[in-house]
Coordinates of C-alpha atoms and ligand atoms in Angstrom, one line a residue:
X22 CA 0.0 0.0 0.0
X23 CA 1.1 3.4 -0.9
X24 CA 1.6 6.0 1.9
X25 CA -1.2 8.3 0.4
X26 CA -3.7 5.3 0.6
X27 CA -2.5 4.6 4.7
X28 CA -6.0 5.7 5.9
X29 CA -5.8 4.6 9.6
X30 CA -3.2 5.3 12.8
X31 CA -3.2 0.9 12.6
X32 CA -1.8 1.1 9.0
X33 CA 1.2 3.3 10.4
X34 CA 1.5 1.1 13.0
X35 CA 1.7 -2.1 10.8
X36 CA 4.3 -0.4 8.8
X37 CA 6.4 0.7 11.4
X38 CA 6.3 -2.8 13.2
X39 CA 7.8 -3.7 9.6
X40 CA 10.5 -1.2 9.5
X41 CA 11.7 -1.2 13.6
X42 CA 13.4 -4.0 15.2
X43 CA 11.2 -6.0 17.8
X44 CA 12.9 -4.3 20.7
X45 CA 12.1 -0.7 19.6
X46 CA 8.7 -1.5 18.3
X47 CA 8.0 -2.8 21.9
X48 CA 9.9 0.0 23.6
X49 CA 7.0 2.0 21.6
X50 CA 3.9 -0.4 21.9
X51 CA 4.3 -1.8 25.5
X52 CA 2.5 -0.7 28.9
X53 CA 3.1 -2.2 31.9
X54 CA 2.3 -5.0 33.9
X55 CA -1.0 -7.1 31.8
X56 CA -1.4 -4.1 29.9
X57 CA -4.9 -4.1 31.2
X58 CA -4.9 0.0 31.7
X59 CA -2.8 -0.1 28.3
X60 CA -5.8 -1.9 26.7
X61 CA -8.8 -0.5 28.9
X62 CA -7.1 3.7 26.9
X63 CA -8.7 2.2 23.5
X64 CA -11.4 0.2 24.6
X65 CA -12.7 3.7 26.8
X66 CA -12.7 5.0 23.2
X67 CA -14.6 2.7 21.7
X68 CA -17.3 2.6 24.7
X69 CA -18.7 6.1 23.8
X70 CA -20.6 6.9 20.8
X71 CA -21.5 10.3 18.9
X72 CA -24.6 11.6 18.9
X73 CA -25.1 13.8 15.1
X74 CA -27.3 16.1 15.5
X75 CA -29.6 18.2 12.6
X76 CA -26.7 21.3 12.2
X77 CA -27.6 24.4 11.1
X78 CA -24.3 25.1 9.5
X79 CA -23.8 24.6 5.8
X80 CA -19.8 25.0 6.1
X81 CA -17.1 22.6 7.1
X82 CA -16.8 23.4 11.5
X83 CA -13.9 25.0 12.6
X84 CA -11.4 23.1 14.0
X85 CA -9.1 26.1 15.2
X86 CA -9.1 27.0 19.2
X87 CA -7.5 29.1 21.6
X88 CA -5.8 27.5 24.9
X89 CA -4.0 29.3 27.6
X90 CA -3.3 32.6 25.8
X91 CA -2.3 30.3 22.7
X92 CA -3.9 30.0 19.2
X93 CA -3.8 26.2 17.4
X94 CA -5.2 24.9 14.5
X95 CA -6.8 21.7 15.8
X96 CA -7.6 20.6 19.2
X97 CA -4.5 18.0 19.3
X98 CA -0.8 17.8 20.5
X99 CA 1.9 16.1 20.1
X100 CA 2.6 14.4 23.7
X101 CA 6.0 14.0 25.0
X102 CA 7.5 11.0 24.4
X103 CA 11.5 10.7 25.6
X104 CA 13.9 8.3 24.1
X105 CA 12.3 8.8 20.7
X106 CA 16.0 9.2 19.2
X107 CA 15.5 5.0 19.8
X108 CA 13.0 5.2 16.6
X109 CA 14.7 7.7 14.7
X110 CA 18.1 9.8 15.6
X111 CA 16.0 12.8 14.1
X112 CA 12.7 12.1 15.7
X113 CA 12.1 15.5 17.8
X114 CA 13.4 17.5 15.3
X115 CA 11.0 16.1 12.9
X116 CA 7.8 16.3 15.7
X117 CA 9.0 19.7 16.0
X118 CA 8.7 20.8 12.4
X119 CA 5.6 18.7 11.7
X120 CA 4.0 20.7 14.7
X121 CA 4.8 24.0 13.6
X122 CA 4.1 23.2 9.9
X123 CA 0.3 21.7 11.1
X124 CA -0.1 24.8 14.2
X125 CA -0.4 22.2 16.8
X126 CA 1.7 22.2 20.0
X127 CA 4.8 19.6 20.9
X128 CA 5.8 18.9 24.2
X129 CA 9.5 18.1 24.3
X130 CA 10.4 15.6 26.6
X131 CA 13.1 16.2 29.5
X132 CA 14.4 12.7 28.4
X133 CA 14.7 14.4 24.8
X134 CA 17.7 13.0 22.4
X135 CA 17.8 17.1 20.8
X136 CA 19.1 20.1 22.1
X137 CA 16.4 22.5 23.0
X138 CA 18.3 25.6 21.4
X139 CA 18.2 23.4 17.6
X140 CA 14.5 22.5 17.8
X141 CA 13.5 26.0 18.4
X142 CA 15.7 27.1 15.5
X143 CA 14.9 24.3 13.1
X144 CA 11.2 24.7 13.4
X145 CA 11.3 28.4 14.4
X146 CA 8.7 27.5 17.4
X147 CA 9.7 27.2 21.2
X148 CA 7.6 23.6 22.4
X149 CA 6.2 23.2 25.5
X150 CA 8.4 21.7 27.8
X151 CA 8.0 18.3 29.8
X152 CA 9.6 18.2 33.2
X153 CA 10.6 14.7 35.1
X154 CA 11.2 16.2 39.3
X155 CA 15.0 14.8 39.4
X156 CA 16.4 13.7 42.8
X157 CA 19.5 16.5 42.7
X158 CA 16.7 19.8 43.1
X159 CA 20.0 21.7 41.2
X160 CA 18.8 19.8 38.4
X161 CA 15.2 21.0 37.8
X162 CA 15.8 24.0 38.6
X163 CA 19.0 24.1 36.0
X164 CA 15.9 22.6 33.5
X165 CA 13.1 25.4 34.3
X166 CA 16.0 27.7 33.5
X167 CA 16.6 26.2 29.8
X168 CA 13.3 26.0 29.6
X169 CA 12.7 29.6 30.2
X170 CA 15.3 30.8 28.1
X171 CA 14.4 28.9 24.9
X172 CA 11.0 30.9 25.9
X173 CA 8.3 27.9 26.2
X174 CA 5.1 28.9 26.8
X175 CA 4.3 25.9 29.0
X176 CA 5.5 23.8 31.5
X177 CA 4.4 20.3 31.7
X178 CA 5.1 18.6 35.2
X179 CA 5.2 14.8 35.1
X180 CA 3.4 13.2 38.1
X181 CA 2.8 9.8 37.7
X182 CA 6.4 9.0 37.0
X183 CA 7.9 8.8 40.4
X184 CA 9.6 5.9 39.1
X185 CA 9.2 3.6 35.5
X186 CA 6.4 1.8 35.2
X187 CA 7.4 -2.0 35.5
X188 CA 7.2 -3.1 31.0
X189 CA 7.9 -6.6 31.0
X190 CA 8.8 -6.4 27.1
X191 CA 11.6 -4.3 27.5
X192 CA 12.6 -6.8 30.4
X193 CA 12.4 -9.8 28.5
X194 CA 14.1 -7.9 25.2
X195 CA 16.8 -7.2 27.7
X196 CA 16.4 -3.3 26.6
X197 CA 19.2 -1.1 27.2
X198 CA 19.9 2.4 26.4
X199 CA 22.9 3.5 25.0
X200 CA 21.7 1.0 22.4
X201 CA 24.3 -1.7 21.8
X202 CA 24.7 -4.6 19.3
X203 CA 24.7 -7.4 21.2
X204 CA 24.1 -11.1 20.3
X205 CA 21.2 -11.0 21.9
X206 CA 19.4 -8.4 19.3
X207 CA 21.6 -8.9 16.6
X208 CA 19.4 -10.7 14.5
X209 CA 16.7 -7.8 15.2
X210 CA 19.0 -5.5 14.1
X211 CA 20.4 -6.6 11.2
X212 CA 17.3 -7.6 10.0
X213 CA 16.4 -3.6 9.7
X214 CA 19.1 -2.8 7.8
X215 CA 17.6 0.9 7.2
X216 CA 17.2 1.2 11.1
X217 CA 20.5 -0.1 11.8
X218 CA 22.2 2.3 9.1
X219 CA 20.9 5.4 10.8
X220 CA 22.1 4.2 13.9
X221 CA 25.1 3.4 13.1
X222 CA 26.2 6.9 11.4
X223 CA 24.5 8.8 14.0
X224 CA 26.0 7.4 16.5
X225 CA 25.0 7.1 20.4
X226 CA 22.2 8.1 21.9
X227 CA 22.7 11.3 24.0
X228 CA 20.6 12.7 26.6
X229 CA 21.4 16.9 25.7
X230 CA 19.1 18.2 28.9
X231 CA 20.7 16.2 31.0
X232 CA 24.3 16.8 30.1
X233 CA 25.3 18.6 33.5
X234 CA 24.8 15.4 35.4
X235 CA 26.5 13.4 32.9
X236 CA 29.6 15.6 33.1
X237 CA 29.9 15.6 36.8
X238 CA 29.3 11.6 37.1
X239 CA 30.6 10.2 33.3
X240 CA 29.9 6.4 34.4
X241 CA 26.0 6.5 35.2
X242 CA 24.4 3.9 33.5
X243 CA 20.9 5.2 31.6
X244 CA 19.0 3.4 34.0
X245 CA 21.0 5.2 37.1
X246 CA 20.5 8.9 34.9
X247 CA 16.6 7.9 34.6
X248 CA 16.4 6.9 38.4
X249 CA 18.1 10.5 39.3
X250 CA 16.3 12.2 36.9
X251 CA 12.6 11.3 37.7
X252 CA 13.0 10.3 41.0
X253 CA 12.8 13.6 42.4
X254 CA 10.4 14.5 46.2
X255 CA 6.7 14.9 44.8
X256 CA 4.7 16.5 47.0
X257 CA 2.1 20.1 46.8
X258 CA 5.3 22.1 48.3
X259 CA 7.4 20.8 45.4
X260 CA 5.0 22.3 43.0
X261 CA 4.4 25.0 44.6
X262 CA 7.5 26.5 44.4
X263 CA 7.8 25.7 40.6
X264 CA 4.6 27.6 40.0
X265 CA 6.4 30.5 41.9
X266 CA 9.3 29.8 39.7
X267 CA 7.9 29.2 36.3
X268 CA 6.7 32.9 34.5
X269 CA 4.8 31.0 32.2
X270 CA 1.3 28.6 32.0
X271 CA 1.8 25.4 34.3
X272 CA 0.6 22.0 33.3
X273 CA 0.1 18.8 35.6
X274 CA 0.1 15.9 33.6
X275 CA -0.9 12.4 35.2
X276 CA -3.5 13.6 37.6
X277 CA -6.2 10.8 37.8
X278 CA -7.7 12.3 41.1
X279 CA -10.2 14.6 41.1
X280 CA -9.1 15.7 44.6
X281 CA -5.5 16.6 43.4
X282 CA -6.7 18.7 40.6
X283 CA -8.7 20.6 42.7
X284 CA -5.8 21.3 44.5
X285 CA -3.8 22.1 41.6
X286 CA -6.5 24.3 40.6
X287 CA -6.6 26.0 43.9
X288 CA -2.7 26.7 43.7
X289 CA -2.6 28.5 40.6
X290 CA -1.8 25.3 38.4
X291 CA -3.3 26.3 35.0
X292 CA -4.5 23.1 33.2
X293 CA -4.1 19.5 34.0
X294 CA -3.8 16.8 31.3
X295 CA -6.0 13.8 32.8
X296 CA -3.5 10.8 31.7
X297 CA -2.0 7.5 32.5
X298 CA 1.0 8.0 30.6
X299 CA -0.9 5.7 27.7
X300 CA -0.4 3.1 30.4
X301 CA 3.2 2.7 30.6
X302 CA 3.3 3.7 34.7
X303 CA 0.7 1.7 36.8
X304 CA -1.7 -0.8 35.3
X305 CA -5.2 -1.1 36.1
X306 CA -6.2 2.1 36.1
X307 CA -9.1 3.6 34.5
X308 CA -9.1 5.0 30.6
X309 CA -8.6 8.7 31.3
X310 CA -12.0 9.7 28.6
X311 CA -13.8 7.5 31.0
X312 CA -13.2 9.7 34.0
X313 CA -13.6 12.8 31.8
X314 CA -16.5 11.5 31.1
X315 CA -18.2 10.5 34.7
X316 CA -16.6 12.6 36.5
X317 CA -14.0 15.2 35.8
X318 CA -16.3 17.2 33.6
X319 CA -18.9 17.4 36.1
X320 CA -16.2 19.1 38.6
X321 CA -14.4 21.5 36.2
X322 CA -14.8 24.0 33.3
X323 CA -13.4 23.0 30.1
X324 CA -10.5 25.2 30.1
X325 CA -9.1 23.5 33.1
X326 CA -9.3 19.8 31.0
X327 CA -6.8 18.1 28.8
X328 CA -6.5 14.1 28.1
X329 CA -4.2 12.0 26.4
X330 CA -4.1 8.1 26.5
X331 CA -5.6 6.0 23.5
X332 CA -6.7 8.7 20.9
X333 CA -5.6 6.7 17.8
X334 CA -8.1 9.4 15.4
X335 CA -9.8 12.4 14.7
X336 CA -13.2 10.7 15.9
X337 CA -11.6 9.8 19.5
X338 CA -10.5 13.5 19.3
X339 CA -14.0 14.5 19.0
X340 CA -15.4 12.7 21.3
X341 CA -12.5 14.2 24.5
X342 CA -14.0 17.2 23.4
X343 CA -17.3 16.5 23.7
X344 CA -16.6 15.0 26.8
X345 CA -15.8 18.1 28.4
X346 CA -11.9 18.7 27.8
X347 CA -10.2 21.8 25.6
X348 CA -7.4 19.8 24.8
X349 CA -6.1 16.6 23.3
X350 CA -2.6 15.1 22.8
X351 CA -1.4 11.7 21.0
X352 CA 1.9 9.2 21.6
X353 CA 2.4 6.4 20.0
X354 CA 0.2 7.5 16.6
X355 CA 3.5 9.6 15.9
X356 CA 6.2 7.2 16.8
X357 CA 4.4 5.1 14.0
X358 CA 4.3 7.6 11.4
X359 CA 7.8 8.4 12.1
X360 CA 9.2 5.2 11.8
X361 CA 7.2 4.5 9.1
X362 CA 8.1 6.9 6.7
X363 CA 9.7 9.9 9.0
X364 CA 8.8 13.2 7.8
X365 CA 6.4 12.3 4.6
X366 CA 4.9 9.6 7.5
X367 CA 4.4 12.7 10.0
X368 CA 2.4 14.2 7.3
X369 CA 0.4 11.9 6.4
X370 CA -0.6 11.0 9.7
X371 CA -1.7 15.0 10.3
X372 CA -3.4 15.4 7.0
X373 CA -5.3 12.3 8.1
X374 CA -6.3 13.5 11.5
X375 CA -7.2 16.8 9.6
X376 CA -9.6 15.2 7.5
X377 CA -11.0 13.0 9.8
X378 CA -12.2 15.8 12.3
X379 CA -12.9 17.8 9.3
X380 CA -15.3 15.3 8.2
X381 CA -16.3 14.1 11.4
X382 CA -17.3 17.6 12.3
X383 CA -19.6 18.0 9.0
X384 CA -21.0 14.6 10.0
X385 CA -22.0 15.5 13.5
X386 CA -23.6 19.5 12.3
X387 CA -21.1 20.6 14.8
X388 CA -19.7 24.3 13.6
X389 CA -16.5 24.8 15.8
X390 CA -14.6 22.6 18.3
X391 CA -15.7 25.0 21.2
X392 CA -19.6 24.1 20.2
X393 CA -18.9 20.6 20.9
X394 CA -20.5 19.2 23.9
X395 CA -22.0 16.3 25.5
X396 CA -25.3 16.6 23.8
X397 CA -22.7 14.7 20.6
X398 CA -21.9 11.9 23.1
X399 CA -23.8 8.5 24.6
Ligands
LIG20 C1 7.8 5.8 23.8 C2 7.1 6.7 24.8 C3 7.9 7.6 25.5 C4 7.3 8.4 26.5 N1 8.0 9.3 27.2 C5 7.5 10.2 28.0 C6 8.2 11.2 28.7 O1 9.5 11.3 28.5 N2 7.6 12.0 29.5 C7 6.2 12.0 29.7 O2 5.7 12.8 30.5 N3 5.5 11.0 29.1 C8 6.1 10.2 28.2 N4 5.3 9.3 27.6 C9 3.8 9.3 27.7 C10 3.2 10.2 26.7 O3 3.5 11.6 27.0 C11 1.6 10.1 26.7 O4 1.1 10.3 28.0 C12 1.1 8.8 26.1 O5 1.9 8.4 25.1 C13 -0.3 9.0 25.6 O6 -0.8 7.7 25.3 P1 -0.9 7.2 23.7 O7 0.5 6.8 23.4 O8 -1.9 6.1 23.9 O9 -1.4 8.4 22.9 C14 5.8 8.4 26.6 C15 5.1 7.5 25.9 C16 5.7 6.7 24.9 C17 4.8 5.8 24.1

């Protein structure tokens, strides 16, 4: 199939899971534990159905919206996804530039493989920044500051990462980063000759934002770096003095607890994305549309709401809105594209979302995103 016919996020996936050795493509695809909450992200989509309802409108809806002082063309993000120099050495340099080509935000990762100061350059837009809370406090604070000087407009505060989920496939593929050729993934390796090439000429995997720590201890192993890095003291104090810190919006993301995001809400936190880290921390949890639906919307105005976990499509993009959130982000749909068929793969994922809330929309007689509401949702 040609990549113009590639209609669905499964037929990236089925071409990426081509292209990638097994290891990656499980680094990418796994959750933890059963995968039940990994599963349960989907299947939340697929329990609620739209309602389409006798429009008035006789022109395509609008799919532009404003968030947090910020204009975007659709209601959808790219999430932020570390280590994604494992699918591609290039990856957040390409998510950066297919965000600002489509007017849709990207959250760099703090576990990012690209300096900060190149994607803002290359794409000509500053990303929202992704924060893990590191155990050395020197450390976020030395990342708020980079953060701030490469001007992001938002800060994204990890909370469910206290420590890495527990993903038995990376555990049984014996996953390792610096990535190294060893007899044990060989076969995997060579057998993605393409995959292997890039890696090969572009070297090792660095960790740019986290360079300071690497320079004062050389001989951390990456799971030492991750333990020091995300392992930082979590509490409302903590945050607390980051939103005194930060000068720009503030972002929980990970808050499953209604509780907590009233508290966030009481302490000036500006938006939290409602997320289970597309079920790669703690398994069996619920699908984060299903407590949008039952209960977070019923406890907070729109603005306050984003999701990610388990949109795959412009439909399940829809239906968040309707739901009662402002905002929507996607994972794994772009890791797919991107090691499908990098940037063209990027694209065509977009124009595809595009079209499908385009058409969706029409479908529904819903004029603009911001008219959507749960009066298009059973
Ligand atoms: C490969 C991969 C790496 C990720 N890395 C991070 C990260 O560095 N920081 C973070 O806050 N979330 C990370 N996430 C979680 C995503 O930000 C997001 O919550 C999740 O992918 C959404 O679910 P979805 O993949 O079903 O769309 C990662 C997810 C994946 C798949």
């Amino acid at each position: 199939m040609k990549l113009d016919q590639y209609t669905c996020y499964s037929d990236f996936r089925k071409a990426a899971r081509r292209k990638l050795p097994k290891f990656v493509m499980d680094f990418i695809d796994g959750g933890a534990g059963d995968e039940k909450t990994l599963q349960g992200n989907t299947a939340g989509f697929k329990n609620i159905q739209l309602i389409p309802r006798m429009g008035s409108q006789t022109r395509p809806g609008l799919l532009n919206t404003d968030i947090l002082g910020l204009s975007y063309a659709a209601p959808y993000g790219v999430a932020s996804l570390g280590l994604c120099g494992l699918v591609h050495p290039k990856a957040e340099m390409m998510l950066a530039k297919s965000a600002a080509k489509y007017n849709i935000p990207y959250i760099v990762s703090s576990a990012s493989n690209s300096f900060l100061d190149v994607l803002v350059k290359e794409s000509g837009v500053s990303p929202w920044f992704q924060l893990y809370l590191s155990k050395i406090k020197s450390q976020t604070d030395v990342l708020i500051s980079h953060a701030q000087k490469h001007q992001c407009p938002v800060l994204v505060v990890t909370v469910d990462a206290p420590v890495p989920g527990i993903r038995r496939r990376d555990r049984y593929n014996g996953l390792r980063i610096p990535y190294q050729l060893k007899a044990s993934n060989v076969i995997d390796s060579v057998t993605h000759p393409a995959w292997l090439f890039r890696h090969l000429v572009s070297g090792k995997l660095t960790f740019p934002l986290y360079q300071n720590l690497i320079e004062d201890q050389p001989n951390l192993s990456f799971s030492e770096l991750m333990s020091i890095q995300t392992g930082g003291e979590l509490n409302w104090a903590v945050i607390d003095e980051i939103r005194d810190k930060w000068q720009g919006k503030l972002i929980l993301k990970g808050v499953m607890s209604v509780s907590d995001a009233h508290t966030a809400k009481k302490m000036g936190v500006d938006a939290i994305i409602i997320s289970n880290h597309g079920g790669r921390q703690l398994d069996s949890v619920p699908a984060p549309i299903t407590l949008l639906n039952q209960v977070f919307s019923k406890e907070f105005d729109r603005e306050f709401l984003m999701l990610d976990s388990g949109l795959r499509s412009g439909e399940d993009i829809i239906k968040t809105i309707s739901c009662g959130a402002c905002f929507t982000f996607l994972g794994r749909p772009f890791l797919y594209a991107l090691a499908a068929y990098g940037e063209r793969g990027l694209a065509q994922l977009q124009e595809m979302i595009f079209e499908q809330l385009s058409v969706n929309m029409r479908l529904l007689g819903a004029s603009a995103i911001d008219a959507l509401n749960d009066e298009y949702v059973f």
